[in-house]
Structures are given as C-alpha cells and as structure tokens.
Short mmCIF file of C-alpha atoms in Angstrom, two decimals:
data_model
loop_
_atom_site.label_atom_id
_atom_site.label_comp_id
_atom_site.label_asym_id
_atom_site.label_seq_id
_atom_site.Cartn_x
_atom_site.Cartn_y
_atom_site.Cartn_z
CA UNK A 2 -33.14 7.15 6.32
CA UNK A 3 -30.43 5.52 7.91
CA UNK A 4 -27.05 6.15 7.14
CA UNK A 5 -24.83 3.21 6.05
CA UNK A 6 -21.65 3.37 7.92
CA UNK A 7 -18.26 3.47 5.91
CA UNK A 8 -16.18 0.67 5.49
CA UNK A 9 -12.94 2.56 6.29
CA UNK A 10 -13.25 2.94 9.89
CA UNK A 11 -13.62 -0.45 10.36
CA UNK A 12 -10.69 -1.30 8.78
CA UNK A 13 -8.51 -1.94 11.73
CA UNK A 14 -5.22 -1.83 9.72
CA UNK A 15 -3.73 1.95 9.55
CA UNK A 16 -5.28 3.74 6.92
CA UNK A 17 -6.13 6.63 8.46
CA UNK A 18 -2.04 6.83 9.37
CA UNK A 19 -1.47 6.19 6.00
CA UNK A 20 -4.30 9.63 4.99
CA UNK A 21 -2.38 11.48 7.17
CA UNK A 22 0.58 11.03 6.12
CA UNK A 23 -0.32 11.90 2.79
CA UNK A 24 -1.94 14.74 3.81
CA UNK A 25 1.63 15.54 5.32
CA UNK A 26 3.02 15.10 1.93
CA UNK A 27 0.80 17.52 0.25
CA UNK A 28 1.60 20.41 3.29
CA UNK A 29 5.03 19.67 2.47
CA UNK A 30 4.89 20.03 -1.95
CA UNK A 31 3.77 23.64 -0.52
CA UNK A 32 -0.21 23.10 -1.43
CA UNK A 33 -2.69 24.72 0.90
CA UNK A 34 -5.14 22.62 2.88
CA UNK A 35 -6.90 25.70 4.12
CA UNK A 36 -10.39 23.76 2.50
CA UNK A 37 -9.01 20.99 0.44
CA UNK A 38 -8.54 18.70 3.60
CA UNK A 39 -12.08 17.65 3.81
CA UNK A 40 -12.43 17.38 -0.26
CA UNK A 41 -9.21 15.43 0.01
CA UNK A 42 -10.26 12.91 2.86
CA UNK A 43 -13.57 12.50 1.31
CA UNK A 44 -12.79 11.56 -2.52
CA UNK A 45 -9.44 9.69 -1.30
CA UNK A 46 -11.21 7.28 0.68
CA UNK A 47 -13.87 6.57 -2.15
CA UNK A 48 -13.29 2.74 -3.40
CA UNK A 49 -13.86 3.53 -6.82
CA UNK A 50 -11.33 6.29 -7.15
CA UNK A 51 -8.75 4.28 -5.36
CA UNK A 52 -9.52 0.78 -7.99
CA UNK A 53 -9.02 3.76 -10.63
CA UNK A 54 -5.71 4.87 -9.75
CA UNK A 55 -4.47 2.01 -8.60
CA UNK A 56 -5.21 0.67 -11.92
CA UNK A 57 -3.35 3.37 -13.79
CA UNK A 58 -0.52 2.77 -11.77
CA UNK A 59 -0.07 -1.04 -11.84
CA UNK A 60 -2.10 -3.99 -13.44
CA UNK A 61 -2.62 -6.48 -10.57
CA UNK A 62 -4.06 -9.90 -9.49
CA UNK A 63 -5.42 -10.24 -5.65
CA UNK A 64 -6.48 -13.56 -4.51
CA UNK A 65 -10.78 -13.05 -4.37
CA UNK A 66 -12.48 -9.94 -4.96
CA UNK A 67 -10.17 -6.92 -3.97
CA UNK A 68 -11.55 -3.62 -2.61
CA UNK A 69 -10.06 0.40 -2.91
CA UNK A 70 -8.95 2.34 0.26
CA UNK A 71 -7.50 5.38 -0.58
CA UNK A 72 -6.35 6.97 -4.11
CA UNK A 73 -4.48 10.16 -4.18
CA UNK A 74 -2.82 12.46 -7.24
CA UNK A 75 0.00 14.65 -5.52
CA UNK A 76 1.99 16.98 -7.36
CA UNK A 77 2.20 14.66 -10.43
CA UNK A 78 2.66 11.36 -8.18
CA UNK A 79 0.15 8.85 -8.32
CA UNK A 80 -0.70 6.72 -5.06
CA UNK A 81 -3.18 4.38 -4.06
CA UNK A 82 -3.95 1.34 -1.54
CA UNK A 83 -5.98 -1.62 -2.13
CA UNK A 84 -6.25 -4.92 -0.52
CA UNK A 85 -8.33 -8.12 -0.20
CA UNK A 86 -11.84 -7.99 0.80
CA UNK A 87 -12.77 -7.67 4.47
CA UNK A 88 -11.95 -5.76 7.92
CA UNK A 89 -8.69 -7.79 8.26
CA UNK A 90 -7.86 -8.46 4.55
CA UNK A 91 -4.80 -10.56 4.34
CA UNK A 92 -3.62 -8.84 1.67
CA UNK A 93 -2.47 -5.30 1.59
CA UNK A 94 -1.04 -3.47 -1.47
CA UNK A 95 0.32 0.29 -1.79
CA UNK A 96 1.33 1.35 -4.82
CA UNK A 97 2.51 4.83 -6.33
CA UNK A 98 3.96 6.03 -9.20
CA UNK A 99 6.28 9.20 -8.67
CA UNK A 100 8.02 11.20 -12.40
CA UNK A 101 11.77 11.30 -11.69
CA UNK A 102 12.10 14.32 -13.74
CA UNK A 103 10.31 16.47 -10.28
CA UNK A 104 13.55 15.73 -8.24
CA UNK A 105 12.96 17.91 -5.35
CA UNK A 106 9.32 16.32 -4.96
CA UNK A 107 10.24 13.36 -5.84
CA UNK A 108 12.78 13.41 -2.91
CA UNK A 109 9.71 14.40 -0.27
CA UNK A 110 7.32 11.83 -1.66
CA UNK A 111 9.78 9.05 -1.70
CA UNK A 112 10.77 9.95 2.46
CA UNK A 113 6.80 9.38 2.55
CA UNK A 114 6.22 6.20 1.18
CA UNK A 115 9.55 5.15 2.63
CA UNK A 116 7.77 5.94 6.13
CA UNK A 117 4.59 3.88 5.48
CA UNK A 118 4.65 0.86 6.80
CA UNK A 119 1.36 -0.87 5.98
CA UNK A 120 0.21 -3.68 8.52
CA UNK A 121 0.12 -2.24 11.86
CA UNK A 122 1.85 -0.14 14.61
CA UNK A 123 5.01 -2.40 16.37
CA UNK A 124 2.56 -3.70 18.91
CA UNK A 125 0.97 -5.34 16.61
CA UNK A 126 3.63 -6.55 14.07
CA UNK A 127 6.54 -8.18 15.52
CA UNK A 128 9.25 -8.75 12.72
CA UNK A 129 11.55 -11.34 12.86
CA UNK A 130 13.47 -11.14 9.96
CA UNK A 131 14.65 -9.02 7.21
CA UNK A 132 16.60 -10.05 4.17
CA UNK A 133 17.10 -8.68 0.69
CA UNK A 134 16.09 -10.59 -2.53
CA UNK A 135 16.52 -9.84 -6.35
CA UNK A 136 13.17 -10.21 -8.11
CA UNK A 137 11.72 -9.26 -11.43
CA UNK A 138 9.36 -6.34 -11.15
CA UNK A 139 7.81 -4.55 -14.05
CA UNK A 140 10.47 -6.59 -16.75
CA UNK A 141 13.62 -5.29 -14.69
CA UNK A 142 14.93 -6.92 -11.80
CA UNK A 143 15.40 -4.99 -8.83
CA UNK A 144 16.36 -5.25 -5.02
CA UNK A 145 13.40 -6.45 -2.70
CA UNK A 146 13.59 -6.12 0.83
CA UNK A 147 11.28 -9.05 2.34
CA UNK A 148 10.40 -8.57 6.36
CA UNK A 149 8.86 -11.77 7.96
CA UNK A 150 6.81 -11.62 11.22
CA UNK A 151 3.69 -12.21 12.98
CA UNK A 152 0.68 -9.71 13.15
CA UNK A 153 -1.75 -9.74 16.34
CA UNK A 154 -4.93 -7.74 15.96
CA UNK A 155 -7.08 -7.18 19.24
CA UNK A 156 -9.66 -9.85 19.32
CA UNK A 157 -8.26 -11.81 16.16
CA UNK A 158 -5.60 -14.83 16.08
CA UNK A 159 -2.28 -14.21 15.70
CA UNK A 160 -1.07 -14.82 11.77
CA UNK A 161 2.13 -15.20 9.45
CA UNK A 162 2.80 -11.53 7.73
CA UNK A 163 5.36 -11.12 5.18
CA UNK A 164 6.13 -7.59 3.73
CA UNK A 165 7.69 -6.94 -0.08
CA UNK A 166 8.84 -3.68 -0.50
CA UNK A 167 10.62 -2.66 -3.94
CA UNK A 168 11.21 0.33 -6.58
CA UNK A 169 12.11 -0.01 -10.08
CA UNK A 170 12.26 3.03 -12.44
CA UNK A 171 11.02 2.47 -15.88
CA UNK A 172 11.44 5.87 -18.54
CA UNK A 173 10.51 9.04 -16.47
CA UNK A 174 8.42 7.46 -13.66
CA UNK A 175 9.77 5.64 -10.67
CA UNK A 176 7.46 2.81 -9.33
CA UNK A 177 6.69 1.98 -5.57
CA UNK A 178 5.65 -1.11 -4.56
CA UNK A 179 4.83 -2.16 -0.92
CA UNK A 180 2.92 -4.94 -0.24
CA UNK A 181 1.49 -7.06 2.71
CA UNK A 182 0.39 -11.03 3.12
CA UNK A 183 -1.08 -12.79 5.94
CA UNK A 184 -1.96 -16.32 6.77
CA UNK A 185 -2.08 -18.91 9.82
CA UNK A 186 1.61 -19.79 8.47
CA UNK A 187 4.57 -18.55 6.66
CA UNK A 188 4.48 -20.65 3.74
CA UNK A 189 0.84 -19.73 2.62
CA UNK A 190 1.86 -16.17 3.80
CA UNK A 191 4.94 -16.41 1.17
CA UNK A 192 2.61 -17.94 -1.27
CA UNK A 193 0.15 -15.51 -1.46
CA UNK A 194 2.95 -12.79 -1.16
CA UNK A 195 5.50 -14.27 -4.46
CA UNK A 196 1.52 -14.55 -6.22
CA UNK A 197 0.25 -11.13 -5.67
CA UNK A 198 3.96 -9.62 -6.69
CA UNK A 199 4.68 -11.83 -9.49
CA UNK A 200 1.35 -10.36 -10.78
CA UNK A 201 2.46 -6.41 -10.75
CA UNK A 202 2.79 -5.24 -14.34
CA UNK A 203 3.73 -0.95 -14.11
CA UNK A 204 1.45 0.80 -16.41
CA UNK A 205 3.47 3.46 -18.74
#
C-alpha cells in the first residue's frame, strides 16, 4: 500500500527551521535528545496535536479552514504553529505560552521565539517597513511591532506580507504572539492581519 506523503514537506514556508530551532531550545533547558529527537519530530509535526495546543494556548479565528504544523510542550512552555489551509497559506500564526515564574527558562525560550521569524528566509521576504503600534491583546494593551513587505516564493507571484509580533503577560504566564498575512496587496494583507489578531483571546 502506498504511502501518503506528509503535508509538512511541502510546506514551502520554514517549518522545519522553526523544528529545529525548537529542538535547539530543548538541548539548551538541559533535556537529552539522545532518542527523544525522532519521538519529538514525529508527534510535533502531527496536525492534531498542534490544533490541541494551540487551542490551549489561545482561542483563535483564521479566515477558512485552518490546519496544525507543529505543537510542542518544553519545560512548562507551551508552543504551537498553525496557519491557513494550503502549501502557501496566507496566514501564519505562532503562538506560545511561557510561566514567568521559570525565569532562567523563560529567558532561553523567549531568545527562541524572539529568533523565529515565520514567513521565509531574507531572500524571500523583503521588509520595507517597521513601526510600533499599541493594540489590545488578551484584554491588556500592549506594544506591537508591525513589519510590512513583500514575500516571493519560487514559482509563485510575488504578495503583500505583514508581520504582528506582540507579548502580553497575564497572572503567571507570559503570552507570545507572532503572526503572518499575505495577499496580492497591503490593504487585504492588513485586513486579514488586524482580523486574525483582533480574534486572539489567551487561554488561562
């Protein structure tokens, strides 16, 4: 019987960056991979573990049906990726949900996320601008930084991105937030972008 390939590899945007990384993060907290690499990979990448994290973390509303990527518990943090259906979804979210009260760990995971940029590598995404916005996220209004650009896949037309990426800290969990939308221009890019984050309610 044939084998049905997985949907992951096709995925052209850098999720396997983003599993390594990860995997990084759990060398660092001091956990042995020796073994637990392949488990890892495997049960990270499974849709319905990612959908079940990510829900845990953050109630959310995607434009369409939405599929999991990757869903990972490190040392007490909770992190997970989703994004619109397809190869090239046009909508990317990362989410994680880190206790404040593990500061040293809290410190490595934080450098992590801070060092994932979803989207694609800078050949790809060409930003143009950055700015800072205040916007309400989880009931408490925080600093956004919004990057606007254009994103270029091989073989695909070239599209509107805009990036949201925030942090809010609600009781003893800080929340991550960093989120992608794409379109053929920048308004519907914003659109979809101000939708998708408006939508973000932190689970406690």
């Amino acid at each position: 019987m044939r084998e049905l390939p997985s949907r992951i590899p096709q995925y052209k945007v850098s999720v396997w960056e983003t599993v390594a990384v990860v995997l990084g993060a759990i060398a660092t907290l001091g956990v042995g991979l020796t073994g637990l690499a392949m488990k890892f990979l495997s049960n990270a990448a499974t849709p319905q573990r990612a959908e079940a994290i990510s829900s845990n973390i953050m109630s959310y509303k995607l434009p369409g049906d939405s599929q999991g990527l990757l869903g990972v518990n490190i040392a007490g943090a909770k992190v997970a990726l989703v994004a619109s259906e397809g190869d090239e979804p046009d909508i990317q979210l990362l989410m994680a949900r880190v206790p404040v009260d593990q500061e040293s760990g809290q410190r490595r995971i934080d450098r992590i996320l801070d060092s994932i940029a979803l989207g694609a590598d800078e050949e790809e995404l060409k930003i143009e601008s950055v700015r800072a916005e205040n916007r309400n996220l989880c009931g408490q209004m925080t600093g956004v930084t919004v990057r606007e650009g254009l994103l270029k896949y091989p073989d695909s037309p070239e599209k509107a991105t805009v990036i949201y990426r925030a942090g809010v800290v609600l009781g003893d969990s800080r929340y991550v937030v960093n989120l992608l939308a794409n379109d053929e221009n920048i308004d519907a890019a914003r659109k979809k972008a101000i939708g998708v984050f408006n939508s973000l309610q932190c689970r406690r």
